[in-house]
PDB file of C-alpha atoms and ligand atoms in Angstrom:
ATOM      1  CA  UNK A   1     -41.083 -15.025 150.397  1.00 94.00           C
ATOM      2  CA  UNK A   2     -41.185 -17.869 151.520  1.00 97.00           C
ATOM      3  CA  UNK A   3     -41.571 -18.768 155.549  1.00 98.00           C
ATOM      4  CA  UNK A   4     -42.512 -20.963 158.584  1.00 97.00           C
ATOM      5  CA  UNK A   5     -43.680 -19.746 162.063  1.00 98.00           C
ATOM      6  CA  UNK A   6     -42.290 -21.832 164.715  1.00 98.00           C
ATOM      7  CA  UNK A   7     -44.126 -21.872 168.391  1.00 98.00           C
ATOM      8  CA  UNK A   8     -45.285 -23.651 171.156  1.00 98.00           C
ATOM      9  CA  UNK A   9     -49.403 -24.157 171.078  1.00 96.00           C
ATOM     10  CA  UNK A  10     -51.028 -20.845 172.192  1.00 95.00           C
ATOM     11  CA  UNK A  11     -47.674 -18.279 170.944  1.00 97.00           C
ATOM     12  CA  UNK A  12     -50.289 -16.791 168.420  1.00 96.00           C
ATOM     13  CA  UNK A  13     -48.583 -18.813 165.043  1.00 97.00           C
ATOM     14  CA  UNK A  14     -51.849 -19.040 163.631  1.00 96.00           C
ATOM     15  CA  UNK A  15     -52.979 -15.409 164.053  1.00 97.00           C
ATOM     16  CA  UNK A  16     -49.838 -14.143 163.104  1.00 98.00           C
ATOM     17  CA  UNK A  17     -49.101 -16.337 160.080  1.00 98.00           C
ATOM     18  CA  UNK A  18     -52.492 -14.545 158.492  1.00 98.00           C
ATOM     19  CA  UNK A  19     -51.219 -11.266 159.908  1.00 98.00           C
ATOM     20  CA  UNK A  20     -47.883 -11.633 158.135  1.00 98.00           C
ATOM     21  CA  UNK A  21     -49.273 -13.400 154.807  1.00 98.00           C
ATOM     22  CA  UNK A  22     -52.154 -10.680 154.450  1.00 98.00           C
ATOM     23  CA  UNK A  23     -49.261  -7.840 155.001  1.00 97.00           C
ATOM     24  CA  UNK A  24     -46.659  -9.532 152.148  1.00 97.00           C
ATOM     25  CA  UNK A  25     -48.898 -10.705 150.072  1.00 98.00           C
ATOM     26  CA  UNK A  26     -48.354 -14.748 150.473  1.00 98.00           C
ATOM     27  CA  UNK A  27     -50.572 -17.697 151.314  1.00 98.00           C
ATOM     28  CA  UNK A  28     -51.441 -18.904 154.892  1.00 98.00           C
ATOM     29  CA  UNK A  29     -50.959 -22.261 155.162  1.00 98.00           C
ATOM     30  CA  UNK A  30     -51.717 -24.245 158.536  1.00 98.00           C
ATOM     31  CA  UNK A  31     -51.402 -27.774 159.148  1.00 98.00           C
ATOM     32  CA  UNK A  32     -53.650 -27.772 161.779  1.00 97.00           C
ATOM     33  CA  UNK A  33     -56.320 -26.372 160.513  1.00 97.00           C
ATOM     34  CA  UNK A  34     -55.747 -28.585 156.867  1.00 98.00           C
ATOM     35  CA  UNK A  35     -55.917 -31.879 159.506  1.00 98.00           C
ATOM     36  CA  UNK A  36     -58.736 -30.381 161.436  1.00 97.00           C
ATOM     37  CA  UNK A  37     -60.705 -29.764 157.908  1.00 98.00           C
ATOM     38  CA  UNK A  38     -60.165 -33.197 157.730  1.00 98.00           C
ATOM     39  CA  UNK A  39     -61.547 -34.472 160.494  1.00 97.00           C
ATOM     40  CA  UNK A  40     -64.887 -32.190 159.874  1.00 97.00           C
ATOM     41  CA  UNK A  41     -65.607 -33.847 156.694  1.00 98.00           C
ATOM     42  CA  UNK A  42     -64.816 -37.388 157.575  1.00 98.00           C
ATOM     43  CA  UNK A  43     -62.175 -38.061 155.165  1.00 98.00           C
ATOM     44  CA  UNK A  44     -60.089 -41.186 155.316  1.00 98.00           C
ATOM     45  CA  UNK A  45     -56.999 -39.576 156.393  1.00 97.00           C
ATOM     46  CA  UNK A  46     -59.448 -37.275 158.888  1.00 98.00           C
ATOM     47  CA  UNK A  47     -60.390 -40.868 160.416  1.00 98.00           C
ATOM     48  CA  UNK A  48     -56.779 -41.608 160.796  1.00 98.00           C
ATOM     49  CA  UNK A  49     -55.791 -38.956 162.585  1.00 98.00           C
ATOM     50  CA  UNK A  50     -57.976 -38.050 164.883  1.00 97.00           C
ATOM     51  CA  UNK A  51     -57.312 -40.405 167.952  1.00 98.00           C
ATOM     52  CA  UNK A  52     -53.857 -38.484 167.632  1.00 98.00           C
ATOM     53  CA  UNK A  53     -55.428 -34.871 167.333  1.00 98.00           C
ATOM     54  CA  UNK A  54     -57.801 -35.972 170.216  1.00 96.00           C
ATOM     55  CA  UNK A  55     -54.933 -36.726 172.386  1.00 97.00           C
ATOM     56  CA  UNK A  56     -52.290 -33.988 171.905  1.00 97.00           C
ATOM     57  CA  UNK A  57     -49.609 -36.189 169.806  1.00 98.00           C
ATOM     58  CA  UNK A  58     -48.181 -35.690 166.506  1.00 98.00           C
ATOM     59  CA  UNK A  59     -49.906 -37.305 163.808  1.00 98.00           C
ATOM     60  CA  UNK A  60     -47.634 -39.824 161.578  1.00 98.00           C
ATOM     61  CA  UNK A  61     -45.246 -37.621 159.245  1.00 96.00           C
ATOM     62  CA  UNK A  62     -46.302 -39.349 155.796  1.00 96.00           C
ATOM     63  CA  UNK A  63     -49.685 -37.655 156.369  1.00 97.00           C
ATOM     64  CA  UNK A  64     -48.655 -34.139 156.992  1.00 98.00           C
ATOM     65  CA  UNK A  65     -46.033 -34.487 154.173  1.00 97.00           C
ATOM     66  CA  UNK A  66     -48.500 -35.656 151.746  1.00 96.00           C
ATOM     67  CA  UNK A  67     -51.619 -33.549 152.737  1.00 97.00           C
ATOM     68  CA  UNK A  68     -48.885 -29.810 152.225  1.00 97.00           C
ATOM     69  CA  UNK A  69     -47.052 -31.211 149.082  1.00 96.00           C
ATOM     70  CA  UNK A  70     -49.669 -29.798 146.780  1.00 97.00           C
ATOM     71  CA  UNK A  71     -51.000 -26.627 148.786  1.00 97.00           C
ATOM     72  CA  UNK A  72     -46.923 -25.553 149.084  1.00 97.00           C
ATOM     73  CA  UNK A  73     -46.042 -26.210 145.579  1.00 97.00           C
ATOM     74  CA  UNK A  74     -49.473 -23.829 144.333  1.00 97.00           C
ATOM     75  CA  UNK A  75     -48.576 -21.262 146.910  1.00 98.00           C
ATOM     76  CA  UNK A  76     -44.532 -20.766 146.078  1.00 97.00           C
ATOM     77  CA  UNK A  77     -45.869 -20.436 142.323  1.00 97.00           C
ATOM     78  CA  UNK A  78     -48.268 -17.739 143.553  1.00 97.00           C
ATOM     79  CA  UNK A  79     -46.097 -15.428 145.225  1.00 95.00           C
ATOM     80  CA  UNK A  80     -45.005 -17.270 148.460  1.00 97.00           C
ATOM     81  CA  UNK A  81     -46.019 -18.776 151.733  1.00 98.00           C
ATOM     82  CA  UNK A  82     -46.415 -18.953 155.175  1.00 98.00           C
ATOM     83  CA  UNK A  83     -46.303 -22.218 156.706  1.00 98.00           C
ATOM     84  CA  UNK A  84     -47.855 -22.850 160.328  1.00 97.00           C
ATOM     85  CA  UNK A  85     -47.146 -25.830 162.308  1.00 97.00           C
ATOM     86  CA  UNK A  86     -45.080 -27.664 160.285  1.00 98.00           C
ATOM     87  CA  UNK A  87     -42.748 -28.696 160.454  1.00 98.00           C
ATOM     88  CA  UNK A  88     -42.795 -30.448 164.273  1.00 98.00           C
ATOM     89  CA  UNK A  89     -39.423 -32.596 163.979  1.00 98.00           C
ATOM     90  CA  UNK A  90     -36.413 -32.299 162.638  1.00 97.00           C
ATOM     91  CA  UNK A  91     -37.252 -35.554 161.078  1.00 97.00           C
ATOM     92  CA  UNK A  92     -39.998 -33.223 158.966  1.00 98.00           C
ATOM     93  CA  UNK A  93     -37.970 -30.688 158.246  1.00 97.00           C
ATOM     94  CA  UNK A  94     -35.271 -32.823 156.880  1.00 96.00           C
ATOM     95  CA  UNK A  95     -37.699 -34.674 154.661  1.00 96.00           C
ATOM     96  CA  UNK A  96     -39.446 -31.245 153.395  1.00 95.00           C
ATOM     97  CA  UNK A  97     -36.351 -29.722 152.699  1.00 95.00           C
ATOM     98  CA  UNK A  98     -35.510 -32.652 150.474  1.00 94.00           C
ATOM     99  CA  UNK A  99     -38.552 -32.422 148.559  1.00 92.00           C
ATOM    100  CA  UNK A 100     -38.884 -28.717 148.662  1.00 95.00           C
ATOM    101  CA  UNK A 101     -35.343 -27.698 147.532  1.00 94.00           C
ATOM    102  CA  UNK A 102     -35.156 -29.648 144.476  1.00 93.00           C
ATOM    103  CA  UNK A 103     -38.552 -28.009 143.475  1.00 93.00           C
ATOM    104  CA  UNK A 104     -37.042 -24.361 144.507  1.00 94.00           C
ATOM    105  CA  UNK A 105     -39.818 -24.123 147.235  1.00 96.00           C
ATOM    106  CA  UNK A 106     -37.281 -24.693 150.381  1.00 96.00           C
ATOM    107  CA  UNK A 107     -38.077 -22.259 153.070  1.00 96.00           C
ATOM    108  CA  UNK A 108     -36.573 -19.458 153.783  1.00 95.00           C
ATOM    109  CA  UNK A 109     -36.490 -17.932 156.735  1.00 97.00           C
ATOM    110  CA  UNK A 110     -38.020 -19.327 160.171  1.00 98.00           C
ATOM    111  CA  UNK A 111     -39.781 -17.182 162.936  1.00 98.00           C
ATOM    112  CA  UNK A 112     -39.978 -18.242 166.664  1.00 98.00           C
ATOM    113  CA  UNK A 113     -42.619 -16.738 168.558  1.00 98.00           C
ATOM    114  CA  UNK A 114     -41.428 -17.044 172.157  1.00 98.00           C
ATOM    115  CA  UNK A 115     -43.646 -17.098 174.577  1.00 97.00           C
ATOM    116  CA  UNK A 116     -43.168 -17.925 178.468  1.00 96.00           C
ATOM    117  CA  UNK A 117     -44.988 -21.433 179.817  1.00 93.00           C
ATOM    118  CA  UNK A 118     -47.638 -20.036 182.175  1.00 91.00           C
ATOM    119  CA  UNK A 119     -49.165 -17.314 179.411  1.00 94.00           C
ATOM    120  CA  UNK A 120     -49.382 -20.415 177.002  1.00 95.00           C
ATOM    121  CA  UNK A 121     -51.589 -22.338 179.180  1.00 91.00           C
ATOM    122  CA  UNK A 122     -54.001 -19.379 180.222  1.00 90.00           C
ATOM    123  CA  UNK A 123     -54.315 -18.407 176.335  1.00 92.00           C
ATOM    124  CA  UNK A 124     -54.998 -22.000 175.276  1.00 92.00           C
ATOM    125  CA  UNK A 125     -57.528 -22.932 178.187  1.00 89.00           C
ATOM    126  CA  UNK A 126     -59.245 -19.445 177.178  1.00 90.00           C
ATOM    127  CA  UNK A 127     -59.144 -20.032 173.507  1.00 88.00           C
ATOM    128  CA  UNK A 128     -60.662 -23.558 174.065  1.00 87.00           C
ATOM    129  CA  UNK A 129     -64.040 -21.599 175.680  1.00 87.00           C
ATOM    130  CA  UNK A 130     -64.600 -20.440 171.823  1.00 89.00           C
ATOM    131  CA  UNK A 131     -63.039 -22.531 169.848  1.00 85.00           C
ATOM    132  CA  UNK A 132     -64.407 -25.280 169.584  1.00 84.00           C
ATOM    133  CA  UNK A 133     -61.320 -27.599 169.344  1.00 87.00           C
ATOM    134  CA  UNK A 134     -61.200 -30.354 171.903  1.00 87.00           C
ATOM    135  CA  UNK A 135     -57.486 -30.191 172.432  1.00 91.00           C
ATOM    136  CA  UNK A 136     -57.743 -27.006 173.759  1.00 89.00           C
ATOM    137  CA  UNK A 137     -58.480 -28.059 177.173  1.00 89.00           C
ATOM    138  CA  UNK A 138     -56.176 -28.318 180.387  1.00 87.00           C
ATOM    139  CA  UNK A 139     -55.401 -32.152 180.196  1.00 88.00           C
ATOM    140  CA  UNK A 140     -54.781 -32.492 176.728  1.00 93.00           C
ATOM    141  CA  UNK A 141     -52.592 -29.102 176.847  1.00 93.00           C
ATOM    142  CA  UNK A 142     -49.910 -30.068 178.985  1.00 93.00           C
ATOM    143  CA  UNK A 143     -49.222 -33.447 176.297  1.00 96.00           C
ATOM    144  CA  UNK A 144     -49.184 -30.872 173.838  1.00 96.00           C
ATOM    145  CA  UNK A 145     -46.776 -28.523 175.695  1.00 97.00           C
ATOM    146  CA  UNK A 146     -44.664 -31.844 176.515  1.00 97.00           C
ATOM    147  CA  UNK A 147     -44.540 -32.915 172.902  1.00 98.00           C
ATOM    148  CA  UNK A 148     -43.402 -29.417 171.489  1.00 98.00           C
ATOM    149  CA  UNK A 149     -40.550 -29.214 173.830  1.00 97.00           C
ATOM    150  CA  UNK A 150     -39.595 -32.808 173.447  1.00 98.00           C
ATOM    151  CA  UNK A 151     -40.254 -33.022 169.582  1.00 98.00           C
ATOM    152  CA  UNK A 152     -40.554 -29.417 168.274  1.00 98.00           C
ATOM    153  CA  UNK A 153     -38.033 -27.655 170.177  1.00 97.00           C
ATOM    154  CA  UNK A 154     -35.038 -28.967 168.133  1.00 98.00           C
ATOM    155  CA  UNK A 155     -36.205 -27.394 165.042  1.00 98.00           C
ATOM    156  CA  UNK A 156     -34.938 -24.105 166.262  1.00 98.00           C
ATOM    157  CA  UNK A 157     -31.656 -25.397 166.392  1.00 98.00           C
ATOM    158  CA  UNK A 158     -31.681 -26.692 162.904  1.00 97.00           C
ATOM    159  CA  UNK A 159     -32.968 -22.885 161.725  1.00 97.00           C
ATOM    160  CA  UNK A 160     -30.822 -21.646 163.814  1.00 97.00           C
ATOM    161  CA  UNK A 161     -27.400 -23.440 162.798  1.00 96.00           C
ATOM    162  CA  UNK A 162     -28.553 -22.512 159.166  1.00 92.00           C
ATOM    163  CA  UNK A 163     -28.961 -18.791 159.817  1.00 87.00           C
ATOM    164  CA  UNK A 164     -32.642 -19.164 159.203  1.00 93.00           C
ATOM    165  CA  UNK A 165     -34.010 -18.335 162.519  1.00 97.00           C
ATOM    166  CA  UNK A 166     -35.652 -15.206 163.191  1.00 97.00           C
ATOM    167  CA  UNK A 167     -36.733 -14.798 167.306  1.00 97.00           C
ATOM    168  CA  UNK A 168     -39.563 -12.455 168.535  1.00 98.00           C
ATOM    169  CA  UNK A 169     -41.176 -12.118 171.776  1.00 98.00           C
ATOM    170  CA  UNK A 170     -44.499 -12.995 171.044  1.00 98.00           C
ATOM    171  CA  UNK A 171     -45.580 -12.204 174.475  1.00 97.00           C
ATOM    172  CA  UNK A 172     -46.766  -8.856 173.460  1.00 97.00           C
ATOM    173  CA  UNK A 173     -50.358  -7.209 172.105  1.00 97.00           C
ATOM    174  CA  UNK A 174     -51.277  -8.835 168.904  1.00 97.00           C
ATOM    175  CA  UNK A 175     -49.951  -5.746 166.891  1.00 98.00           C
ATOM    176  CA  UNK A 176     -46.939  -4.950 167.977  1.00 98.00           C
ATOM    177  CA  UNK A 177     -45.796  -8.314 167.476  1.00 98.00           C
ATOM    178  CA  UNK A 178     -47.173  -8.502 163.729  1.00 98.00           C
ATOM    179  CA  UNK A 179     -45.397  -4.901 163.477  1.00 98.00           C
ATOM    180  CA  UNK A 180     -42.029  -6.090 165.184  1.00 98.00           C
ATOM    181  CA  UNK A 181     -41.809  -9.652 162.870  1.00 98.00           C
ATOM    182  CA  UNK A 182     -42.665  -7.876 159.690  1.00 98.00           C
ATOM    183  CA  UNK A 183     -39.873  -5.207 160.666  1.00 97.00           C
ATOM    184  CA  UNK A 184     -37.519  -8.027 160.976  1.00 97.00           C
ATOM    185  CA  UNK A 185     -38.557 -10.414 157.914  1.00 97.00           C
ATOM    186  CA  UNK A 186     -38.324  -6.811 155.839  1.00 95.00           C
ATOM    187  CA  UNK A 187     -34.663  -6.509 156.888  1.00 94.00           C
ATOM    188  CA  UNK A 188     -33.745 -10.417 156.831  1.00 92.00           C
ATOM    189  CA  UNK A 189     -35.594 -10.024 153.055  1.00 87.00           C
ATOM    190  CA  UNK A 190     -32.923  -7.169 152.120  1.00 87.00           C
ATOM    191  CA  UNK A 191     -30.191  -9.549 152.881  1.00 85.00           C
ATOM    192  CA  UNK A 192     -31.723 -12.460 151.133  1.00 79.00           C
ATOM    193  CA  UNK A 193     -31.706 -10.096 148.052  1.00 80.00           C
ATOM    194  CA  UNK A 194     -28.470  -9.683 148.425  1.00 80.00           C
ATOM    195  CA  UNK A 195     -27.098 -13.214 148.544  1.00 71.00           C
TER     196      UNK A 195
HETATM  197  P1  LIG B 201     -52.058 -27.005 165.634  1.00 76.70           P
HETATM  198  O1  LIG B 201     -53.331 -26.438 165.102  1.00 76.70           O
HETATM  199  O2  LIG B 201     -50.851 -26.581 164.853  1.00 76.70           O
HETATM  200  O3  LIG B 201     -51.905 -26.812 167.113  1.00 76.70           O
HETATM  201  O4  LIG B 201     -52.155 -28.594 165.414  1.00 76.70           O
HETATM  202  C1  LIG B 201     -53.176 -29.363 166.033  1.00 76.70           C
HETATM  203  C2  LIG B 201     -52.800 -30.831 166.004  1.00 76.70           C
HETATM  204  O5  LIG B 201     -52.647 -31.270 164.645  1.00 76.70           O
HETATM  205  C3  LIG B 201     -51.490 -31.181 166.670  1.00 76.70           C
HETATM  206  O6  LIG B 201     -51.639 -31.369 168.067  1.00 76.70           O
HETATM  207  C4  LIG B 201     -51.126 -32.474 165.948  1.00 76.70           C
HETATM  208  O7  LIG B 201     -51.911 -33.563 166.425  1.00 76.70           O
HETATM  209  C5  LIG B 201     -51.582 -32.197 164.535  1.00 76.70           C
HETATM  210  N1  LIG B 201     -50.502 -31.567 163.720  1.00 76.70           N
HETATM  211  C6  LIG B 201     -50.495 -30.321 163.169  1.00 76.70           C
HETATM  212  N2  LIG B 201     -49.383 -30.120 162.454  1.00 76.70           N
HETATM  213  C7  LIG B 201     -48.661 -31.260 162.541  1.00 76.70           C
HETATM  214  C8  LIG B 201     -47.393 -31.664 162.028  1.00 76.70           C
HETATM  215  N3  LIG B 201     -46.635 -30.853 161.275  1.00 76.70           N
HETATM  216  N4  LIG B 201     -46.976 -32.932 162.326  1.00 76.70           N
HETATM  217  C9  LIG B 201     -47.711 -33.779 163.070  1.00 76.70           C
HETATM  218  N5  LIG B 201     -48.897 -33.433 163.614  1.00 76.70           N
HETATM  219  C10 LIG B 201     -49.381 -32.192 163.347  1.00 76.70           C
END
């Protein structure tokens, strides 16, 4: 199987995605937390993207494209994958499906965690006491909130207009979630069989 979790920062993509991959079998693959390796071990493309990181935006497209190319390719050959936080535009989506479908590692199906404005911010302002990451704190949130509904938000129409899009209400306990996207992807999986 092969799938992408879309959310705003905060809807639980990242926990879930290794919830879901762990449960099917496939490989977790963030962006994030590829770019944030990055930046830890002071790579060139680490050093060009951190101003962007630092500040909430999206880094340039080239970057994420190029950094997943490989890690996608290995993972569809190993059983499947679960992508998280990519793609952010439409603009990436286009370009991955481009790639991706003449390789026969297009996506397909897309889950959107939905969670409501106010429990993002509390999660992500509460996450950022642990985590570590310095976009996790109130300023930087709201550019982040701004850019996924300005840039991210239209992906779910491009999933959607595809039948691709799978919708949960990720503002739930942790498990029932997991259980209540698994239950769907198992029945959206049964009709993929079919096609
Ligand atoms: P995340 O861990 O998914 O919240 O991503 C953290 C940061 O990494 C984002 O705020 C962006 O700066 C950058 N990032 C992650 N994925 C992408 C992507 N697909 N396109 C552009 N920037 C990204």
């Amino acid at each position: 199987m092969r799938l992408l979790l879309i959310g705003a920062p905060g809807a639980g993509k990242g926990t879930q995605a290794q919830r879901i991959a762990d449960h099917f079998g496939l490989v977790h693959i963030s962006s994030g937390d590829l770019l944030r390796k990055h930046v830890a071990e002071d790579t060139a493309t680490g050093r060009s993207v951190r101003a962007y990181m630092d500040r909430g935006d999206l880094v340039p497209d080239a970057v994420v494209l190029d950094m997943l190319r490989k890690p996608v390719i290995a993972a569809a050959a190993a059983g499947g994958y679960v992508l998280d936080g990519f793609p952010r535009t439409v603009e990436q989506a286009q370009q991955a499906y481009g790639v991706a479908k003449e390789l026969g590692v297009a996506v397909q199906l897309a889950v959107f965690l939905e969670v409501p404005r106010e429990e993002l911010v509390s999660r992500i302002v509460a996450r950022g006491l642990s985590s570590g990451r310095t976009d996790d704190t109130r300023e930087v949130v709201e550019n982040r909130l701004a850019v996924y509904e300005q840039q991210t938000s239209p992906i779910l129409d491009y999933y959607r207009r595809r039948e691709r899009l799978i919708s949960v209400n990720g503002n739930r306990p942790v498990d029932e979630v997991t259980w209540s996207v698994v239950v769907q992807l198992q029945r959206a999986r049964r009709a993929l069989d079919k096609q």
